[in-house]
Coordinates of C-alpha atoms and ligand atoms in Angstrom, one line a residue:
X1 CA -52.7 43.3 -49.4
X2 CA -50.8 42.0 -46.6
X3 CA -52.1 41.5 -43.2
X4 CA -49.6 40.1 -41.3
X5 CA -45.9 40.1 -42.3
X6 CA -43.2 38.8 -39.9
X7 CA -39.5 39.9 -39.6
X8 CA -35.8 38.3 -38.9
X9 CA -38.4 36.7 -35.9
X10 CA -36.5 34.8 -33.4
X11 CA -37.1 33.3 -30.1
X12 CA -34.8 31.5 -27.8
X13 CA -36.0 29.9 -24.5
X14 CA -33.2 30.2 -21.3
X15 CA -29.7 31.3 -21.8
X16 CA -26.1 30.0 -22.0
X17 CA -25.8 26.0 -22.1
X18 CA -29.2 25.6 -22.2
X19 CA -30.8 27.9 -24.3
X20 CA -33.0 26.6 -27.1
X21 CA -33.3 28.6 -30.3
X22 CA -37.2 27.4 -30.8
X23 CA -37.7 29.8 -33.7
X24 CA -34.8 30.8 -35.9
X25 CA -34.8 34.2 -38.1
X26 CA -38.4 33.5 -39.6
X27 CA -40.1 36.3 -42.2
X28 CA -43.0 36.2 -44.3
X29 CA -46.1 37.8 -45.1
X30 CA -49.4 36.7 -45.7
X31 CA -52.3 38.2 -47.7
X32 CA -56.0 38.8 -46.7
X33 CA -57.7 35.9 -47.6
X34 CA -55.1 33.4 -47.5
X35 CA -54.5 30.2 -46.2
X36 CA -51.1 29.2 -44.9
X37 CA -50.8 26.1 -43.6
X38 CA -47.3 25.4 -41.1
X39 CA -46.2 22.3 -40.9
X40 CA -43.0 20.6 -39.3
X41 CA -42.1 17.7 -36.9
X42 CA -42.8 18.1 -33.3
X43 CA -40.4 20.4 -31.9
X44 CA -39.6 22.5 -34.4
X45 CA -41.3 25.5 -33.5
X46 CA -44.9 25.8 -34.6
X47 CA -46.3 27.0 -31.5
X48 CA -43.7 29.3 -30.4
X49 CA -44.2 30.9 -34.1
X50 CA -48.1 30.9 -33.7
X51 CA -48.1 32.4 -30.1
X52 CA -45.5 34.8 -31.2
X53 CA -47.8 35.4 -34.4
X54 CA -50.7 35.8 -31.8
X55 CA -49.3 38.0 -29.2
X56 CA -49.1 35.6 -26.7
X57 CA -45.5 35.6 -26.9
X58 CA -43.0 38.0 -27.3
X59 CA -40.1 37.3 -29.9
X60 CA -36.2 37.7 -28.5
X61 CA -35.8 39.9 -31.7
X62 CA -37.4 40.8 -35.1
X63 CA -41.3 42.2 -35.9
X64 CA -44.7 41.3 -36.1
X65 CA -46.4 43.6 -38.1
X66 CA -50.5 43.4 -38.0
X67 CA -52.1 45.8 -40.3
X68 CA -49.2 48.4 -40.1
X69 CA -48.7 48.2 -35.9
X70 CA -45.6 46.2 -34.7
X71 CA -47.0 44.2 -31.8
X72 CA -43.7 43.8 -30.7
X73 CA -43.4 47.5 -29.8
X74 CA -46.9 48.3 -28.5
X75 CA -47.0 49.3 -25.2
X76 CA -47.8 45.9 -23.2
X77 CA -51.0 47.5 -21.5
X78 CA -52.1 47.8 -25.6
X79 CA -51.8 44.2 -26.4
X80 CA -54.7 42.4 -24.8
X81 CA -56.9 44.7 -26.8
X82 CA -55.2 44.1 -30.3
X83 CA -54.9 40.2 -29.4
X84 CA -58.9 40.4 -28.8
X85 CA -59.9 42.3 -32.0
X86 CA -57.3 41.5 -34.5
X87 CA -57.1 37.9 -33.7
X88 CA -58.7 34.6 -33.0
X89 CA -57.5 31.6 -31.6
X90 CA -58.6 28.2 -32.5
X91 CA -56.5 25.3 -30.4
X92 CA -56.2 21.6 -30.6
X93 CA -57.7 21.3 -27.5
X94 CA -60.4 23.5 -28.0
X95 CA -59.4 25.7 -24.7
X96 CA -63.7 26.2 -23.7
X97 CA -64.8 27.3 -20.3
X98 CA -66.2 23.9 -18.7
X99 CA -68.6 25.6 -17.1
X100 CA -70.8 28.0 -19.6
X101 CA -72.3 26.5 -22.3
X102 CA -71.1 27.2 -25.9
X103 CA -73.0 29.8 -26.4
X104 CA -72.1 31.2 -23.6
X105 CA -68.0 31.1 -24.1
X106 CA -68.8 32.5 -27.6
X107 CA -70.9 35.6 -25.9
X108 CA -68.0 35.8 -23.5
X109 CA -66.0 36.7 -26.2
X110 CA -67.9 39.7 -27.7
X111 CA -68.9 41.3 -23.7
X112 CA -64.6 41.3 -23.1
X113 CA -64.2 43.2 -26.4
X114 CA -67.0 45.9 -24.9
X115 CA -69.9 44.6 -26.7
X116 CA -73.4 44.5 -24.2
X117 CA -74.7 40.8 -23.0
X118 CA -77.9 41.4 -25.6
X119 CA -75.7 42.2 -28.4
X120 CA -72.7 39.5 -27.7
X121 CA -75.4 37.0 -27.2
X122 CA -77.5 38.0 -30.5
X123 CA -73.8 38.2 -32.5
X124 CA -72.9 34.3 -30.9
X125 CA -76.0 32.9 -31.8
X126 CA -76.1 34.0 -35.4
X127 CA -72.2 32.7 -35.7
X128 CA -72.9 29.6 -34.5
X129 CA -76.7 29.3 -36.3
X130 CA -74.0 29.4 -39.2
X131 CA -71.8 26.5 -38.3
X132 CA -74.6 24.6 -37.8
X133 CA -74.9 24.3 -34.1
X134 CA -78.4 26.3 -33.6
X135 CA -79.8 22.7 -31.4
X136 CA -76.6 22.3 -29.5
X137 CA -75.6 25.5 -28.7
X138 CA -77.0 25.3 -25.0
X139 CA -75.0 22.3 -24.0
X140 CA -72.2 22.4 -21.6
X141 CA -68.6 21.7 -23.4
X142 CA -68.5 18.0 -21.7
X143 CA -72.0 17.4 -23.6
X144 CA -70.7 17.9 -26.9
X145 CA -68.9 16.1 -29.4
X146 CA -65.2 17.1 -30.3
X147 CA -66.0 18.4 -33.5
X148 CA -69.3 20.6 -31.8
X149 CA -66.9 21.8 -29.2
X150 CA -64.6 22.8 -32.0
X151 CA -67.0 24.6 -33.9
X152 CA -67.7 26.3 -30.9
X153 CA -64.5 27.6 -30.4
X154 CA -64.2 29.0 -34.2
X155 CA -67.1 30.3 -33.2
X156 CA -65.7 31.9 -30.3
X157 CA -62.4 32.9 -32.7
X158 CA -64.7 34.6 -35.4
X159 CA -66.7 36.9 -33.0
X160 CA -64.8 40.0 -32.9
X161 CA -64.3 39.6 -36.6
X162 CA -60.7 38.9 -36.2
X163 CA -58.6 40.0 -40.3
X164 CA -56.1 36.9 -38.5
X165 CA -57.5 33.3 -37.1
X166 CA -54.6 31.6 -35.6
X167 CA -55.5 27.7 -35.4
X168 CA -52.7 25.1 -33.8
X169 CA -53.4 21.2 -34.8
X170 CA -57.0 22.1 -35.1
X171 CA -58.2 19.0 -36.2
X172 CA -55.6 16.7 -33.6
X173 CA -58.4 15.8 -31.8
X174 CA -60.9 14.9 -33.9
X175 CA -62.2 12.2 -35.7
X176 CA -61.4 12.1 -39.8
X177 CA -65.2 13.6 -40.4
X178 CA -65.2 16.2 -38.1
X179 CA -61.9 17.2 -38.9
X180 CA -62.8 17.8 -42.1
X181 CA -65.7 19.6 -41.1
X182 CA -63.3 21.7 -39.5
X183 CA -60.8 22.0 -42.4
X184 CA -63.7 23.3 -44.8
X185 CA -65.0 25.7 -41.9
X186 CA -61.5 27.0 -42.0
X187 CA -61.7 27.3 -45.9
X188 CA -65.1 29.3 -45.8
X189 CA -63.5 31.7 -43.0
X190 CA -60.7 32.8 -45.3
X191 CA -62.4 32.8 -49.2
X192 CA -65.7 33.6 -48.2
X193 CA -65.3 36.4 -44.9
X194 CA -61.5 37.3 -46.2
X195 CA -59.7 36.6 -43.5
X196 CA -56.2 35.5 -43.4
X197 CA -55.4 31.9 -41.4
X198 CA -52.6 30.6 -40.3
X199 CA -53.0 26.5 -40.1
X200 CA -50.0 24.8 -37.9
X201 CA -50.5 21.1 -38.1
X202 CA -49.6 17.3 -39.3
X203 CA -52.7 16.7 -40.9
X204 CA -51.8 16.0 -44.4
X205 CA -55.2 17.4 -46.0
X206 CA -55.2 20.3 -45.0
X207 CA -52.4 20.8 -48.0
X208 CA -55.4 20.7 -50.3
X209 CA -57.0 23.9 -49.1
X210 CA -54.3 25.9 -48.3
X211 CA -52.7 28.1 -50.7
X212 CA -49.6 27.7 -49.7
X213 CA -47.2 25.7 -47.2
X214 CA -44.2 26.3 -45.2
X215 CA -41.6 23.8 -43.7
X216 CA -40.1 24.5 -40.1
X217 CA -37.4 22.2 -38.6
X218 CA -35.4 23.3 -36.0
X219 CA -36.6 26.8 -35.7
X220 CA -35.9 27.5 -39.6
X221 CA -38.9 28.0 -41.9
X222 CA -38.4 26.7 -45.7
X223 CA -40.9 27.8 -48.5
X224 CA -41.2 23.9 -49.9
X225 CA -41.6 21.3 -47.7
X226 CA -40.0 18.1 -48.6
X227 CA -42.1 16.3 -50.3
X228 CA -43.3 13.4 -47.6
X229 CA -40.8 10.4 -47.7
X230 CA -43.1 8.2 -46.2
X231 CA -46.7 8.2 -46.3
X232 CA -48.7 5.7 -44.2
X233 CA -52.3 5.0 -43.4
X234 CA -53.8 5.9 -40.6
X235 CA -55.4 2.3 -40.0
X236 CA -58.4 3.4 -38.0
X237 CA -59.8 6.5 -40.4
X238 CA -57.3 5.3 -43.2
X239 CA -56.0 9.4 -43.7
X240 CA -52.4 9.7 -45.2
X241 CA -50.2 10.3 -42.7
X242 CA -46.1 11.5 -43.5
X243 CA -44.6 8.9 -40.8
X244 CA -41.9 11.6 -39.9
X245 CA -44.1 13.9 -37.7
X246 CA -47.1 11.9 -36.9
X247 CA -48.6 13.1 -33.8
X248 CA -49.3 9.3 -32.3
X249 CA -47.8 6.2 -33.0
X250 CA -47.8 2.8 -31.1
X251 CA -46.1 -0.6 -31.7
X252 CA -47.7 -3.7 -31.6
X253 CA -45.7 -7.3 -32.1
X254 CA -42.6 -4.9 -33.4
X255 CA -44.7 -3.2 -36.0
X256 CA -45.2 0.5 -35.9
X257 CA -49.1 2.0 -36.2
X258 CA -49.2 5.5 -36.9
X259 CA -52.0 7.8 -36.3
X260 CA -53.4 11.3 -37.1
X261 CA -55.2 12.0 -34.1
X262 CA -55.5 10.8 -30.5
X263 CA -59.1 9.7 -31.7
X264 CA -58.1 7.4 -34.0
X265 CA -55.1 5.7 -31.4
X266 CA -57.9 5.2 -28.9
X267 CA -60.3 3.7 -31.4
X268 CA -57.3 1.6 -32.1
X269 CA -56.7 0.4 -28.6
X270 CA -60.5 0.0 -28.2
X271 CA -60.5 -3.1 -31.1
Ligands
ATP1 N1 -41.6 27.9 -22.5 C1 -40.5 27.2 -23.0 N2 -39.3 27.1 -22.3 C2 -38.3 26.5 -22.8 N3 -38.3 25.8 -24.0 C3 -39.4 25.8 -24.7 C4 -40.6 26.5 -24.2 N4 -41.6 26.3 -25.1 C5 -41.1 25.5 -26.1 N5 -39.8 25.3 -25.9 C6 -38.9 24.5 -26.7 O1 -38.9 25.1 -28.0 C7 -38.9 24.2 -29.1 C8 -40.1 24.4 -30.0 O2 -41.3 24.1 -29.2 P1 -42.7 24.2 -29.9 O3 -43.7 24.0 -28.8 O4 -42.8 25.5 -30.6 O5 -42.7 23.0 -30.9 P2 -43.9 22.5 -31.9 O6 -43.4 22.5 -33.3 O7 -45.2 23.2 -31.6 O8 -44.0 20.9 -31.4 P3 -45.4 20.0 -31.4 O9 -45.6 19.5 -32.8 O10 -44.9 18.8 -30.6 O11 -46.5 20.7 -30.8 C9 -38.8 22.8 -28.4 O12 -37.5 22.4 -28.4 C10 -39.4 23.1 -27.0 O13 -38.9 22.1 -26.1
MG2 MG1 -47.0 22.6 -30.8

């Protein structure tokens, strides 16, 4: 069954000499249950397509069809309430209110979609009971580790049991453990609750649980990525890494590092 299925989508930013076609006649569908994972070099259009996916955005032309309603014809007044319910948002920088604690941000979630503070707060605790966060759960974001504070915000993503999750460069920030922490949290969300998730990122290991990848460059989406050119090590967590679209590279005595995460460059710079 298809959830979500995306038509002649197209999004171009400005007008005349300077417009920028950021997302190019894109369709697709994707099932319940299903992992599709987006990848592309920086640029190409991942985030437009995910926020356009998401609601956030609204497409220059075509449809995006959630569970039989076009969200690009809904009254605009209607959106909020189909972005809350029918979607969760997981991004690379984990996007947490600074100052609640985890818990709290993932209650928040639940009280906007109507649900009462004993409820919401019963609902967030059980969710993140499950990602293993029961002792840390009462911290601020600032006293947890990137990975906790990502589990927090899948947390946050999973309350109003979203059929879509929506996750850009989810693992950018994070260490090669906790990102694959992540990754298998993200694997458990779609084969074990049924939910369909939409995966934009470089991270070349999330290929291994998603059931299928797409290639954007320059706006156009391609059902088989090239295969990758040129893999490289990660030196600091040692992760393949396709050199094209690395999200961090630095030079040192005129030979090029690259690096999956921001983590890993800073644990670099650090030695
Ligand atoms: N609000 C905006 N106004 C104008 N141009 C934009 C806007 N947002 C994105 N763009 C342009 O659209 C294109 C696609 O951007 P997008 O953020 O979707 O890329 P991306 O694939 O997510 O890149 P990255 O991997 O670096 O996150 C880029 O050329 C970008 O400069
Ligand atoms: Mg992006």
């Amino acid at each position: 069954m298809n959830i979500l299925t995306i038509q002649k989508v197209k999004k171009i930013f400005g007008s005349g000499e300077t417009a920028v076609k950021a997302v190019d006649d894109v369709s697709f569908d994707v099932k319940q249950g299903e992992i599709l994972l987006i990848m592309g070099p920086s640029g190409s259009g991942k985030t437009t397509l995910l926020s356009m996916i998401g609601g956030l955005l609204t497409p220059t032309s075509g449809s995006v069809i959630i569970g039989g309603t076009d969200i690009t014809k809904v009254a605009k007044n209607r959106l909020p309430d189909i972005r809350l319910r029918a979607i969760g948002f997981v991004f690379q920088s984990f996007n947490l209110f600074q100052n609640l604690s985890g818990v709290e941000n993932v209650q928040y979630a639940g009280e906007l979609a109507g649900q009462s503070s004993t409820k919401a707060r019963q609902k967030a605790e059980a969710i993140l009971n499950e990602l293993h966060l029961e002792k840390r759960m009462r911290a601020l974001p600032a006293e947890l580790s990137g990975g906790q504070q990502q589990r927090v915000s899948i947390a946050r993503a999973l309350m109003n049991d979203p059929k879509i999750v929506l996750a850009d460069e989810p693992t950018g920030n994070l260490d090669s453990q906790s990102g694959h922490e992540v990754m298998m949290l993200f694997h458990n969300i779609a084969k074990e609750d049924r939910r369909s998730v939409i995966i934009v990122s470089h991270d070349q290991r999330i290929k291994d649980i998603a059931d299928r990848t797409l290639w954007i460059e320059d706006g156009r989406v391609s059902d088989a990525p090239p295969e990758p050119q040129a893999l490289v090590r990660d030196p600091v967590c040692g992760m393949r890494i396709d050199s094209r679209y690395a999200p961090f590279s630095k030079t040192v005595k005129g030979k090029i590092f690259k690096f999956c995460s921001k983590d890993c460059l800073e644990k670099f710079n650090r030695r």
